[in-house]
Each structure stands twice: as C-alpha cells, then as structure tokens.
PDB file of C-alpha atoms in Angstrom:
ATOM      1  CA  UNK A1408     -13.686  -2.520  10.580  1.00  0.00           C
ATOM      2  CA  UNK A1409     -12.984  -4.295  13.849  1.00  0.00           C
ATOM      3  CA  UNK A1410     -15.470  -7.113  13.400  1.00  0.00           C
ATOM      4  CA  UNK A1411     -13.431  -8.948  10.749  1.00  0.00           C
ATOM      5  CA  UNK A1412     -11.609 -10.844  13.490  1.00  0.00           C
ATOM      6  CA  UNK A1413     -14.910 -11.976  14.937  1.00  0.00           C
ATOM      7  CA  UNK A1414     -16.098 -12.959  11.448  1.00  0.00           C
ATOM      8  CA  UNK A1415     -12.920 -14.951  10.904  1.00  0.00           C
ATOM      9  CA  UNK A1416     -13.086 -16.930  14.162  1.00  0.00           C
ATOM     10  CA  UNK A1417     -16.413 -16.543  15.945  1.00  0.00           C
ATOM     11  CA  UNK A1418     -18.975 -17.117  13.213  1.00  0.00           C
ATOM     12  CA  UNK A1419     -17.455 -20.171  11.425  1.00  0.00           C
ATOM     13  CA  UNK A1420     -16.843 -21.958  14.736  1.00  0.00           C
ATOM     14  CA  UNK A1421     -20.509 -21.563  15.769  1.00  0.00           C
ATOM     15  CA  UNK A1422     -19.460 -19.367  18.673  1.00  0.00           C
ATOM     16  CA  UNK A1423     -16.834 -21.708  20.115  1.00  0.00           C
ATOM     17  CA  UNK A1424     -14.045 -19.248  19.355  1.00  0.00           C
ATOM     18  CA  UNK A1425     -16.290 -16.221  19.869  1.00  0.00           C
ATOM     19  CA  UNK A1426     -14.712 -15.135  23.183  1.00  0.00           C
ATOM     20  CA  UNK A1427     -11.222 -15.550  21.696  1.00  0.00           C
ATOM     21  CA  UNK A1428     -12.275 -13.502  18.662  1.00  0.00           C
ATOM     22  CA  UNK A1429     -13.712 -10.815  20.933  1.00  0.00           C
ATOM     23  CA  UNK A1430     -10.464 -10.649  22.905  1.00  0.00           C
ATOM     24  CA  UNK A1431      -8.551 -10.324  19.630  1.00  0.00           C
ATOM     25  CA  UNK A1432     -10.930  -7.632  18.374  1.00  0.00           C
ATOM     26  CA  UNK A1433     -10.570  -5.664  21.605  1.00  0.00           C
ATOM     27  CA  UNK A1434      -6.785  -5.869  21.509  1.00  0.00           C
ATOM     28  CA  UNK A1435      -6.628  -8.043  24.640  1.00  0.00           C
ATOM     29  CA  UNK A1436      -5.532 -11.292  23.031  1.00  0.00           C
ATOM     30  CA  UNK A1437      -3.070 -13.397  25.014  1.00  0.00           C
ATOM     31  CA  UNK A1438      -2.390 -17.025  24.179  1.00  0.00           C
ATOM     32  CA  UNK A1439      -2.741 -18.189  27.774  1.00  0.00           C
ATOM     33  CA  UNK A1440      -6.113 -16.508  28.188  1.00  0.00           C
ATOM     34  CA  UNK A1441      -7.239 -17.735  24.747  1.00  0.00           C
ATOM     35  CA  UNK A1442      -6.502 -21.338  25.685  1.00  0.00           C
ATOM     36  CA  UNK A1443      -8.285 -20.859  29.001  1.00  0.00           C
ATOM     37  CA  UNK A1444     -11.324 -19.414  27.204  1.00  0.00           C
ATOM     38  CA  UNK A1445     -11.329 -22.316  24.773  1.00  0.00           C
ATOM     39  CA  UNK A1446     -11.060 -24.775  27.651  1.00  0.00           C
ATOM     40  CA  UNK A1447     -14.007 -23.171  29.428  1.00  0.00           C
ATOM     41  CA  UNK A1448     -16.153 -22.894  26.294  1.00  0.00           C
ATOM     42  CA  UNK A1449     -15.505 -26.317  24.766  1.00  0.00           C
ATOM     43  CA  UNK A1450     -17.449 -28.496  27.267  1.00  0.00           C
ATOM     44  CA  UNK A1451     -20.548 -26.314  27.047  1.00  0.00           C
ATOM     45  CA  UNK A1452     -20.268 -26.094  23.248  1.00  0.00           C
ATOM     46  CA  UNK A1453     -20.054 -29.887  23.060  1.00  0.00           C
ATOM     47  CA  UNK A1454     -23.044 -30.189  25.395  1.00  0.00           C
ATOM     48  CA  UNK A1455     -25.098 -27.850  23.185  1.00  0.00           C
ATOM     49  CA  UNK A1456     -24.054 -29.805  20.074  1.00  0.00           C
ATOM     50  CA  UNK A1457     -24.739 -33.182  21.724  1.00  0.00           C
ATOM     51  CA  UNK A1458     -28.048 -32.197  23.371  1.00  0.00           C
ATOM     52  CA  UNK A1459     -29.690 -29.688  20.985  1.00  0.00           C
ATOM     53  CA  UNK A1460     -32.449 -28.622  23.345  1.00  0.00           C
ATOM     54  CA  UNK A1461     -33.537 -25.282  24.739  1.00  0.00           C
ATOM     55  CA  UNK A1462     -31.897 -25.814  28.133  1.00  0.00           C
ATOM     56  CA  UNK A1463     -28.487 -26.597  26.624  1.00  0.00           C
ATOM     57  CA  UNK A1464     -28.748 -23.652  24.223  1.00  0.00           C
ATOM     58  CA  UNK A1465     -29.648 -21.385  27.147  1.00  0.00           C
ATOM     59  CA  UNK A1466     -26.709 -22.695  29.156  1.00  0.00           C
ATOM     60  CA  UNK A1467     -24.415 -22.099  26.168  1.00  0.00           C
ATOM     61  CA  UNK A1468     -25.803 -18.564  25.739  1.00  0.00           C
ATOM     62  CA  UNK A1469     -25.264 -17.788  29.436  1.00  0.00           C
ATOM     63  CA  UNK A1470     -21.728 -19.189  29.355  1.00  0.00           C
ATOM     64  CA  UNK A1471     -20.786 -17.159  26.280  1.00  0.00           C
ATOM     65  CA  UNK A1472     -22.263 -14.048  27.857  1.00  0.00           C
ATOM     66  CA  UNK A1473     -20.199 -14.574  31.007  1.00  0.00           C
ATOM     67  CA  UNK A1474     -17.000 -15.285  29.055  1.00  0.00           C
ATOM     68  CA  UNK A1475     -17.445 -12.149  26.946  1.00  0.00           C
ATOM     69  CA  UNK A1476     -18.023 -10.044  30.067  1.00  0.00           C
ATOM     70  CA  UNK A1477     -14.936 -11.532  31.682  1.00  0.00           C
ATOM     71  CA  UNK A1478     -12.828 -10.606  28.644  1.00  0.00           C
ATOM     72  CA  UNK A1479     -14.187  -7.134  28.195  1.00  0.00           C
ATOM     73  CA  UNK A1480     -14.912  -5.225  31.378  1.00  0.00           C
ATOM     74  CA  UNK A1481     -15.267  -7.380  34.414  1.00  0.00           C
ATOM     75  CA  UNK A1482     -18.203  -8.715  36.337  1.00  0.00           C
ATOM     76  CA  UNK A1483     -19.715  -5.639  37.972  1.00  0.00           C
ATOM     77  CA  UNK A1484     -20.431  -3.403  34.981  1.00  0.00           C
ATOM     78  CA  UNK A1485     -24.044  -4.025  33.954  1.00  0.00           C
ATOM     79  CA  UNK A1486     -23.398  -2.369  30.577  1.00  0.00           C
ATOM     80  CA  UNK A1487     -20.854  -5.082  29.828  1.00  0.00           C
ATOM     81  CA  UNK A1488     -23.568  -7.685  30.345  1.00  0.00           C
ATOM     82  CA  UNK A1489     -25.896  -5.829  27.969  1.00  0.00           C
ATOM     83  CA  UNK A1490     -23.134  -5.482  25.372  1.00  0.00           C
ATOM     84  CA  UNK A1491     -22.335  -9.168  25.644  1.00  0.00           C
ATOM     85  CA  UNK A1492     -25.970 -10.164  25.156  1.00  0.00           C
ATOM     86  CA  UNK A1493     -26.169  -7.767  22.212  1.00  0.00           C
ATOM     87  CA  UNK A1494     -23.017  -9.272  20.726  1.00  0.00           C
ATOM     88  CA  UNK A1495     -24.444 -12.778  20.929  1.00  0.00           C
ATOM     89  CA  UNK A1496     -27.788 -11.710  19.471  1.00  0.00           C
ATOM     90  CA  UNK A1497     -26.040  -9.936  16.607  1.00  0.00           C
ATOM     91  CA  UNK A1498     -23.976 -13.093  16.045  1.00  0.00           C
ATOM     92  CA  UNK A1499     -27.221 -15.056  15.824  1.00  0.00           C
ATOM     93  CA  UNK A1500     -28.743 -12.514  13.414  1.00  0.00           C
ATOM     94  CA  UNK A1501     -25.663 -12.667  11.199  1.00  0.00           C
ATOM     95  CA  UNK A1502     -25.570 -16.477  11.213  1.00  0.00           C
ATOM     96  CA  UNK A1503     -29.297 -16.759  10.517  1.00  0.00           C
ATOM     97  CA  UNK A1504     -29.019 -14.187   7.741  1.00  0.00           C
ATOM     98  CA  UNK A1505     -26.183 -16.100   6.103  1.00  0.00           C
ATOM     99  CA  UNK A1506     -28.144 -19.342   6.430  1.00  0.00           C
ATOM    100  CA  UNK A1507     -31.170 -17.777   4.757  1.00  0.00           C
ATOM    101  CA  UNK A1508     -28.964 -16.433   1.969  1.00  0.00           C
ATOM    102  CA  UNK A1509     -27.553 -19.901   1.345  1.00  0.00           C
ATOM    103  CA  UNK A1510     -30.999 -21.488   1.491  1.00  0.00           C
ATOM    104  CA  UNK A1511     -32.454 -18.939  -0.890  1.00  0.00           C
ATOM    105  CA  UNK A1512     -29.602 -18.885  -3.360  1.00  0.00           C
ATOM    106  CA  UNK A1513     -28.335 -22.454  -3.542  1.00  0.00           C
ATOM    107  CA  UNK A1514     -31.129 -24.712  -2.375  1.00  0.00           C
ATOM    108  CA  UNK A1515     -33.876 -23.384  -4.594  1.00  0.00           C
ATOM    109  CA  UNK A1516     -34.468 -26.699  -6.351  1.00  0.00           C
ATOM    110  CA  UNK A1517     -33.976 -28.992  -3.352  1.00  0.00           C
ATOM    111  CA  UNK A1518     -36.005 -27.280  -0.622  1.00  0.00           C
ATOM    112  CA  UNK A1519     -39.628 -26.221  -0.544  1.00  0.00           C
ATOM    113  CA  UNK A1520     -40.408 -23.032   1.270  1.00  0.00           C
ATOM    114  CA  UNK A1521     -43.558 -21.066   1.982  1.00  0.00           C
ATOM    115  CA  UNK A1522     -41.634 -17.884   1.169  1.00  0.00           C
ATOM    116  CA  UNK A1523     -40.486 -17.082  -2.349  1.00  0.00           C
ATOM    117  CA  UNK A1524     -36.738 -17.434  -2.741  1.00  0.00           C
ATOM    118  CA  UNK A1525     -36.275 -13.756  -3.499  1.00  0.00           C
ATOM    119  CA  UNK A1526     -37.834 -12.952  -0.140  1.00  0.00           C
ATOM    120  CA  UNK A1527     -35.548 -15.464   1.590  1.00  0.00           C
ATOM    121  CA  UNK A1528     -32.532 -13.827  -0.032  1.00  0.00           C
ATOM    122  CA  UNK A1529     -33.738 -10.339   0.891  1.00  0.00           C
ATOM    123  CA  UNK A1530     -34.513 -11.389   4.469  1.00  0.00           C
ATOM    124  CA  UNK A1531     -31.136 -13.103   4.797  1.00  0.00           C
ATOM    125  CA  UNK A1532     -29.272 -10.105   3.408  1.00  0.00           C
ATOM    126  CA  UNK A1533     -31.129  -7.754   5.739  1.00  0.00           C
ATOM    127  CA  UNK A1534     -30.518  -9.879   8.828  1.00  0.00           C
ATOM    128  CA  UNK A1535     -26.882 -10.336   7.871  1.00  0.00           C
ATOM    129  CA  UNK A1536     -26.340  -6.607   7.444  1.00  0.00           C
ATOM    130  CA  UNK A1537     -28.079  -5.834  10.735  1.00  0.00           C
ATOM    131  CA  UNK A1538     -26.038  -8.496  12.541  1.00  0.00           C
ATOM    132  CA  UNK A1539     -22.764  -7.305  11.038  1.00  0.00           C
ATOM    133  CA  UNK A1540     -23.548  -3.671  11.796  1.00  0.00           C
ATOM    134  CA  UNK A1541     -24.439  -4.503  15.384  1.00  0.00           C
ATOM    135  CA  UNK A1542     -21.236  -6.542  15.796  1.00  0.00           C
ATOM    136  CA  UNK A1543     -19.137  -3.675  14.479  1.00  0.00           C
ATOM    137  CA  UNK A1544     -20.895  -1.093  16.650  1.00  0.00           C
ATOM    138  CA  UNK A1545     -20.619  -3.177  19.825  1.00  0.00           C
ATOM    139  CA  UNK A1546     -16.946  -3.948  19.291  1.00  0.00           C
ATOM    140  CA  UNK A1547     -16.231  -0.273  18.585  1.00  0.00           C
ATOM    141  CA  UNK A1548     -18.022   0.814  21.772  1.00  0.00           C
ATOM    142  CA  UNK A1549     -16.116  -1.789  23.788  1.00  0.00           C
ATOM    143  CA  UNK A1550     -12.796  -0.670  22.299  1.00  0.00           C
ATOM    144  CA  UNK A1551     -13.661   2.902  23.215  1.00  0.00           C
ATOM    145  CA  UNK A1552     -13.948   1.851  26.867  1.00  0.00           C
ATOM    146  CA  UNK A1553     -10.321   0.834  27.301  1.00  0.00           C
ATOM    147  CA  UNK A1554      -9.409  -1.534  24.490  1.00  0.00           C
ATOM    148  CA  UNK A1555      -6.169  -0.940  22.647  1.00  0.00           C
TER     149      UNK A1555
END
C-alpha cells in the first residue's frame, strides 16, 4: 500500500504537506525539494484558511494540482494533470468520508441531522473507501510511470 505516506502527511495537514507526501510516495523525496514545495504551498494554504471563499479554495486547488504535476511528470503530460486532479478529488472524498464518520459516530447527541446517523456512518465509510482506493490506484499508476 503506497498511500500510507499520503495518509500520514497529506490528509492530517489539510493538503499542506500533500505534495511532499506525493513525492515521498513516488520515491522522489528530497529534503531540498520538500522545503521548496512547503514554501510554495504555505502562502496559498494560509490564504485559503484565512479567506474561506470559493475563489481562494479554487486557487488552492489549482496550486496543489500544479505542484503535484511538477513533482510527478512535468508540465507537458496532460495525463499528469488528470492524475493530479484525481488525486486531489480522492483526497477530498477521503477527508469528507472521515468527517462524516466522525459526525455520525461521535456527535450523535450534539448535532441534529436530516439523515439518520447510520446513513451518515455508511456514507462516510463508503466515501472514505472510495477516496482511499482512488489514492492508492493513482499513486500506483504514477509509480509505474517512472517512480522508484
């Protein structure tokens, strides 16, 4: 399972360390490049956290997509762009699934929901599994294209 590195760094940091985790998962981790990636991602991550609007989230999504493409294959391969978008969408599915699991399991008495809590748990588990499976598949396909 190659996605454990992404789960360890990318998901808990809300995507801030996602490009570093992808480089580590692909076997292309170098400290200098990791610090550069963090330096490029941090201002846009702070902007998205400070201004939680659609434009800042879109800018953050575009920046993460570009950083992932830069790590993986380069700028000209259109499949790298599709893989990067897929990686970010699977990250979002996994994070939303985990959030729904927490909301359904632990906040039953504190939060009112239009869905029954069993459905929230089932929906969260399903989204989490789909997100994790997509992460694993995308990282495996990227590693097959030249990762170590």
